[in-house]
PDB file of C-alpha atoms in Angstrom:
ATOM      1  CA  MET A   6     125.374  62.885  71.188  1.00 73.00           C
ATOM      2  CA  LYS A   7     122.515  64.777  72.036  1.00 83.00           C
ATOM      3  CA  PRO A   8     121.102  63.916  74.507  1.00 92.00           C
ATOM      4  CA  HIS A   9     117.120  63.038  73.804  1.00 96.00           C
ATOM      5  CA  ILE A  10     115.125  65.573  76.242  1.00 98.00           C
ATOM      6  CA  ILE A  11     111.818  65.361  77.872  1.00 98.00           C
ATOM      7  CA  CYS A  12     110.803  68.738  78.583  1.00 98.00           C
ATOM      8  CA  HIS A  13     108.176  67.446  81.622  1.00 98.00           C
ATOM      9  CA  MET A  14     106.173  70.564  83.529  1.00 98.00           C
ATOM     10  CA  ALA A  15     103.330  71.110  85.114  1.00 98.00           C
ATOM     11  CA  SER A  16     100.460  73.705  83.917  1.00 98.00           C
ATOM     12  CA  SER A  17      96.858  75.232  84.745  1.00 98.00           C
ATOM     13  CA  ILE A  18      94.702  75.451  81.873  1.00 97.00           C
ATOM     14  CA  ASP A  19      96.255  78.522  80.754  1.00 96.00           C
ATOM     15  CA  GLY A  20      99.525  77.095  80.311  1.00 96.00           C
ATOM     16  CA  ARG A  21     100.499  79.044  83.361  1.00 97.00           C
ATOM     17  CA  ILE A  22     103.579  77.733  85.380  1.00 96.00           C
ATOM     18  CA  LEU A  23     103.454  79.092  89.324  1.00 95.00           C
ATOM     19  CA  PRO A  24     100.791  76.861  90.806  1.00 96.00           C
ATOM     20  CA  GLU A  25     100.959  79.482  94.139  1.00 94.00           C
ATOM     21  CA  ARG A  26      98.464  81.876  91.405  1.00 94.00           C
ATOM     22  CA  TRP A  27      96.446  79.600  90.446  1.00 97.00           C
ATOM     23  CA  THR A  28      92.935  79.292  91.256  1.00 97.00           C
ATOM     24  CA  PRO A  29      91.413  76.914  92.754  1.00 96.00           C
ATOM     25  CA  SER A  30      94.368  77.113  95.610  1.00 93.00           C
ATOM     26  CA  GLY A  31      95.427  73.262  96.408  1.00 92.00           C
ATOM     27  CA  ALA A  32      94.566  71.633  92.667  1.00 95.00           C
ATOM     28  CA  HIS A  33      98.042  71.329  92.012  1.00 96.00           C
ATOM     29  CA  SER A  34      99.928  67.896  93.292  1.00 96.00           C
ATOM     30  CA  HIS A  35     103.340  67.798  93.916  1.00 94.00           C
ATOM     31  CA  ASP A  36     103.642  64.275  94.912  1.00 95.00           C
ATOM     32  CA  ILE A  37     101.696  63.740  91.711  1.00 96.00           C
ATOM     33  CA  TYR A  38     104.070  65.836  89.763  1.00 96.00           C
ATOM     34  CA  GLU A  39     106.530  63.522  90.957  1.00 95.00           C
ATOM     35  CA  ASP A  40     105.085  60.726  90.265  1.00 96.00           C
ATOM     36  CA  LEU A  41     105.291  61.158  86.923  1.00 97.00           C
ATOM     37  CA  HIS A  42     109.188  62.194  87.339  1.00 96.00           C
ATOM     38  CA  ASP A  43     109.736  58.348  88.303  1.00 95.00           C
ATOM     39  CA  ARG A  44     107.252  57.284  85.256  1.00 96.00           C
ATOM     40  CA  LEU A  45     109.364  59.107  82.324  1.00 96.00           C
ATOM     41  CA  GLY A  46     112.412  57.117  84.035  1.00 94.00           C
ATOM     42  CA  GLY A  47     113.192  60.012  86.407  1.00 92.00           C
ATOM     43  CA  GLY A  48     117.336  60.375  85.620  1.00 95.00           C
ATOM     44  CA  SER A  49     118.909  63.440  85.140  1.00 97.00           C
ATOM     45  CA  TRP A  50     117.139  66.774  85.299  1.00 98.00           C
ATOM     46  CA  LEU A  51     117.616  69.965  84.321  1.00 98.00           C
ATOM     47  CA  VAL A  52     116.913  73.568  86.103  1.00 97.00           C
ATOM     48  CA  GLY A  53     117.356  77.171  84.925  1.00 96.00           C
ATOM     49  CA  ARG A  54     118.885  79.564  87.738  1.00 96.00           C
ATOM     50  CA  VAL A  55     115.631  80.884  88.696  1.00 94.00           C
ATOM     51  CA  THR A  56     114.127  77.199  90.057  1.00 94.00           C
ATOM     52  CA  GLY A  57     117.451  76.732  91.035  1.00 96.00           C
ATOM     53  CA  GLN A  58     118.137  78.732  93.529  1.00 96.00           C
ATOM     54  CA  GLU A  59     115.102  77.646  95.567  1.00 95.00           C
ATOM     55  CA  PHE A  60     117.532  74.730  96.239  1.00 96.00           C
ATOM     56  CA  ALA A  61     120.227  76.965  97.411  1.00 97.00           C
ATOM     57  CA  LYS A  62     120.520  77.302 101.429  1.00 96.00           C
ATOM     58  CA  ARG A  63     123.722  80.321 102.062  1.00 95.00           C
ATOM     59  CA  ASP A  64     123.385  83.755 100.630  1.00 93.00           C
ATOM     60  CA  ALA A  65     126.439  84.289  98.732  1.00 93.00           C
ATOM     61  CA  TYR A  66     130.646  83.197  98.737  1.00 94.00           C
ATOM     62  CA  PRO A  67     132.587  85.033  99.678  1.00 89.00           C
ATOM     63  CA  ASP A  68     133.881  88.240  97.328  1.00 87.00           C
ATOM     64  CA  GLN A  69     138.523  86.847  97.547  1.00 80.00           C
ATOM     65  CA  PRO A  70     139.406  83.755  95.992  1.00 72.00           C
ATOM     66  CA  GLU A  71     142.005  81.760  97.816  1.00 74.00           C
ATOM     67  CA  ALA A  72     143.226  80.739  93.995  1.00 85.00           C
ATOM     68  CA  SER A  73     142.901  80.533  90.335  1.00 92.00           C
ATOM     69  CA  PHE A  74     141.487  77.714  88.509  1.00 95.00           C
ATOM     70  CA  LEU A  75     141.486  77.024  84.811  1.00 96.00           C
ATOM     71  CA  ARG A  76     138.369  77.125  83.300  1.00 96.00           C
ATOM     72  CA  THR A  77     137.460  73.373  82.791  1.00 96.00           C
ATOM     73  CA  ALA A  78     135.573  71.074  84.750  1.00 97.00           C
ATOM     74  CA  TRP A  79     135.353  70.082  87.955  1.00 97.00           C
ATOM     75  CA  LEU A  80     133.139  66.723  88.744  1.00 97.00           C
ATOM     76  CA  PRO A  81     133.961  65.223  92.310  1.00 95.00           C
ATOM     77  CA  ASN A  82     130.596  62.658  92.537  1.00 89.00           C
ATOM     78  CA  HIS A  83     131.452  61.311  88.541  1.00 84.00           C
ATOM     79  CA  ALA A  84     129.948  58.387  88.421  1.00 86.00           C
ATOM     80  CA  ALA A  85     126.468  59.554  89.749  1.00 93.00           C
ATOM     81  CA  GLU A  86     122.934  57.581  88.658  1.00 93.00           C
ATOM     82  CA  ALA A  87     121.576  61.146  88.280  1.00 96.00           C
ATOM     83  CA  TYR A  88     122.087  64.258  87.783  1.00 98.00           C
ATOM     84  CA  GLY A  89     120.669  67.912  88.995  1.00 98.00           C
ATOM     85  CA  ILE A  90     121.736  69.943  86.186  1.00 98.00           C
ATOM     86  CA  VAL A  91     121.542  73.860  86.907  1.00 98.00           C
ATOM     87  CA  LEU A  92     121.743  76.452  84.003  1.00 98.00           C
ATOM     88  CA  ASP A  93     123.794  79.307  85.772  1.00 98.00           C
ATOM     89  CA  ALA A  94     125.457  81.439  83.332  1.00 97.00           C
ATOM     90  CA  HIS A  95     127.167  84.026  85.613  1.00 96.00           C
ATOM     91  CA  GLY A  96     127.428  81.880  88.914  1.00 97.00           C
ATOM     92  CA  LYS A  97     124.603  83.976  91.122  1.00 96.00           C
ATOM     93  CA  ILE A  98     123.688  80.944  93.486  1.00 98.00           C
ATOM     94  CA  ALA A  99     125.391  79.795  97.131  1.00 98.00           C
ATOM     95  CA  TRP A 100     124.489  76.204  97.525  1.00 98.00           C
ATOM     96  CA  GLY A 101     125.306  75.583 100.900  1.00 97.00           C
ATOM     97  CA  ARG A 102     124.833  71.495  99.525  1.00 98.00           C
ATOM     98  CA  SER A 103     125.626  69.026  96.868  1.00 98.00           C
ATOM     99  CA  ASP A 104     123.075  67.464  96.163  1.00 97.00           C
ATOM    100  CA  VAL A 105     118.704  68.042  95.311  1.00 97.00           C
ATOM    101  CA  SER A 106     117.365  64.636  96.905  1.00 94.00           C
ATOM    102  CA  GLY A 107     120.510  62.602  96.594  1.00 95.00           C
ATOM    103  CA  ASP A 108     121.139  64.074  93.017  1.00 97.00           C
ATOM    104  CA  PRO A 109     124.482  65.305  92.942  1.00 98.00           C
ATOM    105  CA  ILE A 110     125.092  69.135  91.899  1.00 98.00           C
ATOM    106  CA  VAL A 111     126.345  69.807  88.301  1.00 98.00           C
ATOM    107  CA  VAL A 112     126.118  73.736  87.516  1.00 98.00           C
ATOM    108  CA  VAL A 113     127.005  74.945  84.234  1.00 98.00           C
ATOM    109  CA  LEU A 114     128.479  78.271  83.943  1.00 98.00           C
ATOM    110  CA  THR A 115     130.126  79.595  81.500  1.00 97.00           C
ATOM    111  CA  LYS A 116     134.420  81.093  81.143  1.00 97.00           C
ATOM    112  CA  ALA A 117     133.438  85.106  82.544  1.00 96.00           C
ATOM    113  CA  VAL A 118     132.065  83.286  86.733  1.00 96.00           C
ATOM    114  CA  SER A 119     135.032  84.531  88.938  1.00 95.00           C
ATOM    115  CA  ASP A 120     137.086  82.219  90.757  1.00 95.00           C
ATOM    116  CA  ALA A 121     135.757  83.419  93.945  1.00 95.00           C
ATOM    117  CA  HIS A 122     132.137  81.960  92.741  1.00 96.00           C
ATOM    118  CA  LEU A 123     134.145  78.435  91.539  1.00 96.00           C
ATOM    119  CA  ALA A 124     135.791  78.393  95.510  1.00 95.00           C
ATOM    120  CA  GLY A 125     132.867  78.368  96.524  1.00 96.00           C
ATOM    121  CA  LEU A 126     131.333  76.142  94.605  1.00 97.00           C
ATOM    122  CA  ARG A 127     134.175  73.643  95.703  1.00 96.00           C
ATOM    123  CA  GLU A 128     134.432  73.974  99.449  1.00 95.00           C
ATOM    124  CA  ASP A 129     130.381  73.131  98.649  1.00 97.00           C
ATOM    125  CA  GLY A 130     131.109  70.071  96.815  1.00 97.00           C
ATOM    126  CA  VAL A 131     129.081  71.171  93.827  1.00 98.00           C
ATOM    127  CA  GLY A 132     130.529  69.946  90.440  1.00 98.00           C
ATOM    128  CA  TYR A 133     130.563  72.359  86.995  1.00 98.00           C
ATOM    129  CA  VAL A 134     131.663  72.550  83.483  1.00 98.00           C
ATOM    130  CA  PHE A 135     130.993  75.464  81.319  1.00 97.00           C
ATOM    131  CA  ALA A 136     129.196  76.001  77.826  1.00 96.00           C
ATOM    132  CA  GLY A 137     130.216  79.392  77.085  1.00 93.00           C
ATOM    133  CA  GLU A 138     132.527  83.257  76.811  1.00 95.00           C
ATOM    134  CA  THR A 139     129.850  84.363  78.569  1.00 95.00           C
ATOM    135  CA  ASP A 140     126.718  83.346  77.385  1.00 95.00           C
ATOM    136  CA  LEU A 141     125.555  79.971  77.252  1.00 95.00           C
ATOM    137  CA  ASP A 142     124.755  77.548  74.529  1.00 93.00           C
ATOM    138  CA  PRO A 143     121.420  75.490  74.502  1.00 94.00           C
ATOM    139  CA  HIS A 144     123.539  73.130  71.545  1.00 95.00           C
ATOM    140  CA  GLU A 145     127.174  73.961  73.346  1.00 95.00           C
ATOM    141  CA  VAL A 146     125.231  72.400  76.919  1.00 96.00           C
ATOM    142  CA  VAL A 147     123.339  69.051  76.054  1.00 96.00           C
ATOM    143  CA  GLU A 148     126.893  68.596  74.170  1.00 96.00           C
ATOM    144  CA  ILE A 149     129.105  69.831  77.718  1.00 96.00           C
ATOM    145  CA  LEU A 150     126.838  67.072  79.623  1.00 96.00           C
ATOM    146  CA  ASN A 151     126.729  64.373  77.209  1.00 95.00           C
ATOM    147  CA  THR A 152     130.902  64.113  76.625  1.00 94.00           C
ATOM    148  CA  GLU A 153     131.276  64.906  80.944  1.00 95.00           C
ATOM    149  CA  LEU A 154     128.682  63.792  82.669  1.00 95.00           C
ATOM    150  CA  GLY A 155     127.885  60.327  79.693  1.00 94.00           C
ATOM    151  CA  ILE A 156     124.130  61.853  79.809  1.00 95.00           C
ATOM    152  CA  ASP A 157     122.458  61.067  77.175  1.00 93.00           C
ATOM    153  CA  ARG A 158     118.535  61.072  78.359  1.00 95.00           C
ATOM    154  CA  LEU A 159     117.675  64.649  80.440  1.00 97.00           C
ATOM    155  CA  LEU A 160     113.505  65.656  81.650  1.00 98.00           C
ATOM    156  CA  LEU A 161     114.438  69.371  80.986  1.00 98.00           C
ATOM    157  CA  GLU A 162     112.029  70.494  83.691  1.00 97.00           C
ATOM    158  CA  GLY A 163     112.963  74.490  83.995  1.00 92.00           C
ATOM    159  CA  GLY A 164     111.248  77.876  83.791  1.00 92.00           C
ATOM    160  CA  GLY A 165     109.277  79.579  80.350  1.00 94.00           C
ATOM    161  CA  HIS A 166     112.547  80.907  78.597  1.00 93.00           C
ATOM    162  CA  LEU A 167     115.201  77.714  79.218  1.00 95.00           C
ATOM    163  CA  ASN A 168     112.036  75.727  77.987  1.00 96.00           C
ATOM    164  CA  GLY A 169     111.640  77.827  74.907  1.00 95.00           C
ATOM    165  CA  GLY A 170     114.668  78.388  74.325  1.00 94.00           C
ATOM    166  CA  PHE A 171     115.927  74.668  74.250  1.00 96.00           C
ATOM    167  CA  LEU A 172     112.521  75.029  72.012  1.00 96.00           C
ATOM    168  CA  ARG A 173     113.834  76.920  69.622  1.00 94.00           C
ATOM    169  CA  ALA A 174     116.886  75.427  69.517  1.00 94.00           C
ATOM    170  CA  GLY A 175     115.393  71.956  68.392  1.00 95.00           C
ATOM    171  CA  LEU A 176     116.802  69.928  71.330  1.00 96.00           C
ATOM    172  CA  ILE A 177     113.501  69.137  72.443  1.00 97.00           C
ATOM    173  CA  ALA A 178     112.380  65.433  71.785  1.00 97.00           C
ATOM    174  CA  GLU A 179     108.795  65.236  73.623  1.00 98.00           C
ATOM    175  CA  ILE A 180     107.019  67.570  76.179  1.00 98.00           C
ATOM    176  CA  SER A 181     105.583  65.585  79.143  1.00 98.00           C
ATOM    177  CA  LEU A 182     102.453  68.363  80.614  1.00 98.00           C
ATOM    178  CA  MET A 183     100.511  67.409  83.430  1.00 98.00           C
ATOM    179  CA  LEU A 184      97.572  69.329  82.560  1.00 98.00           C
ATOM    180  CA  VAL A 185      96.328  70.834  86.403  1.00 98.00           C
ATOM    181  CA  PRO A 186      92.175  71.651  86.458  1.00 98.00           C
ATOM    182  CA  ALA A 187      93.283  75.128  87.491  1.00 98.00           C
ATOM    183  CA  ILE A 188      93.454  78.709  85.863  1.00 98.00           C
ATOM    184  CA  ASP A 189      95.793  81.889  86.578  1.00 97.00           C
ATOM    185  CA  GLY A 190      94.196  84.136  84.559  1.00 95.00           C
ATOM    186  CA  ALA A 191      96.900  87.201  85.171  1.00 91.00           C
ATOM    187  CA  SER A 192      97.943  88.604  81.790  1.00 89.00           C
ATOM    188  CA  GLY A 193     101.958  88.138  82.144  1.00 87.00           C
ATOM    189  CA  ALA A 194     102.180  85.100  83.646  1.00 91.00           C
ATOM    190  CA  PRO A 195     104.615  82.726  83.093  1.00 93.00           C
ATOM    191  CA  ALA A 196     104.108  79.953  80.601  1.00 95.00           C
ATOM    192  CA  VAL A 197     105.376  76.776  80.189  1.00 96.00           C
ATOM    193  CA  PHE A 198     107.568  78.144  76.677  1.00 95.00           C
ATOM    194  CA  GLU A 199     108.898  82.318  76.834  1.00 92.00           C
ATOM    195  CA  GLY A 200     110.491  83.679  73.617  1.00 82.00           C
ATOM    196  CA  SER A 201     111.899  86.524  74.937  1.00 67.00           C
ATOM    197  CA  GLY A 202     112.609  88.933  72.155  1.00 64.00           C
ATOM    198  CA  THR A 203     111.360  86.935  69.388  1.00 65.00           C
ATOM    199  CA  ALA A 204     108.841  88.786  67.246  1.00 64.00           C
ATOM    200  CA  ALA A 205     105.337  87.449  67.103  1.00 66.00           C
ATOM    201  CA  SER A 206     105.846  86.126  63.676  1.00 65.00           C
ATOM    202  CA  GLU A 207     108.547  84.062  64.458  1.00 78.00           C
ATOM    203  CA  ARG A 208     107.286  80.158  63.921  1.00 86.00           C
ATOM    204  CA  LEU A 209     109.077  77.430  66.164  1.00 90.00           C
ATOM    205  CA  PRO A 210     111.362  75.324  64.403  1.00 91.00           C
ATOM    206  CA  ILE A 211     108.505  72.080  64.629  1.00 94.00           C
ATOM    207  CA  ASP A 212     106.609  70.052  62.082  1.00 94.00           C
ATOM    208  CA  THR A 213     104.508  68.228  64.101  1.00 96.00           C
ATOM    209  CA  LEU A 214     103.580  66.897  68.087  1.00 97.00           C
ATOM    210  CA  ALA A 215     102.293  63.747  67.975  1.00 98.00           C
ATOM    211  CA  LEU A 216     100.016  62.546  71.052  1.00 98.00           C
ATOM    212  CA  MET A 217     101.167  59.426  72.240  1.00 98.00           C
ATOM    213  CA  SER A 218      99.541  59.222  75.749  1.00 98.00           C
ATOM    214  CA  HIS A 219      97.416  60.988  77.571  1.00 97.00           C
ATOM    215  CA  ASP A 220      96.214  59.760  80.870  1.00 97.00           C
ATOM    216  CA  VAL A 221      93.510  61.074  83.418  1.00 97.00           C
ATOM    217  CA  MET A 222      94.798  61.430  87.851  1.00 93.00           C
ATOM    218  CA  ASP A 223      93.353  62.120  90.911  1.00 90.00           C
ATOM    219  CA  GLY A 224      91.909  65.306  90.564  1.00 93.00           C
ATOM    220  CA  GLY A 225      91.405  65.932  87.596  1.00 96.00           C
ATOM    221  CA  THR A 226      94.514  66.295  86.308  1.00 97.00           C
ATOM    222  CA  VAL A 227      95.074  64.860  82.934  1.00 98.00           C
ATOM    223  CA  TRP A 228      98.252  63.645  82.269  1.00 98.00           C
ATOM    224  CA  LEU A 229      99.509  64.409  78.366  1.00 98.00           C
ATOM    225  CA  ARG A 230     102.259  63.552  76.089  1.00 98.00           C
ATOM    226  CA  TYR A 231     103.437  64.720  73.215  1.00 98.00           C
ATOM    227  CA  ARG A 232     106.653  63.504  70.623  1.00 98.00           C
ATOM    228  CA  VAL A 233     108.242  66.526  69.198  1.00 98.00           C
ATOM    229  CA  THR A 234     109.151  66.427  65.213  1.00 95.00           C
ATOM    230  CA  PRO A 235     111.871  69.343  64.162  1.00 90.00           C
ATOM    231  CA  ALA A 236     110.558  70.863  60.874  1.00 87.00           C
TER     232      ALA A 236
END
């Protein structure tokens, strides 16, 4: 079963996603973003390695493992109401914690990750699953999350490449966009949806984007919700 995925993002009016670069500064409200997250129903959320790294509290795990591990799921918290899912294909993040704001962390890895990294995750109490040999496939990721954790609904809050990959894979059912009255204005700044290596002529597999709702928030921020109909 494929989870219902809502891509929930905040962006400047030119579609960029790094608030520290925006003008005027301070236009972005993290509180409003989190309130909209809750209004969407909360639950499990998914980010990529770069965003996940922001939550980490350790510099690295030891290089040498004390044991070898089967490449099967290890989930110390199997009945949580919500999980913080982080895609970390090659095991780069040393966590030093087991949850984010009470949501147990579950890392999605490839089977090429080292035993030393798995030992570090176990020491920190961080759950993990595998979704690929050397690269992560978005379809396999969502299938594993549904099978292993029973996740049938997911908020995708990643960077542009992660969001773009899920969009091109036809996995996003809704887009929730918090449009902030600010401008980045820089060439090449990260956008809501990115397509590394994607040809300019390549079209996304989308038939329609239907506006579901629109709300004006404090400070002129606009919340837009779209239903994605695949091609």
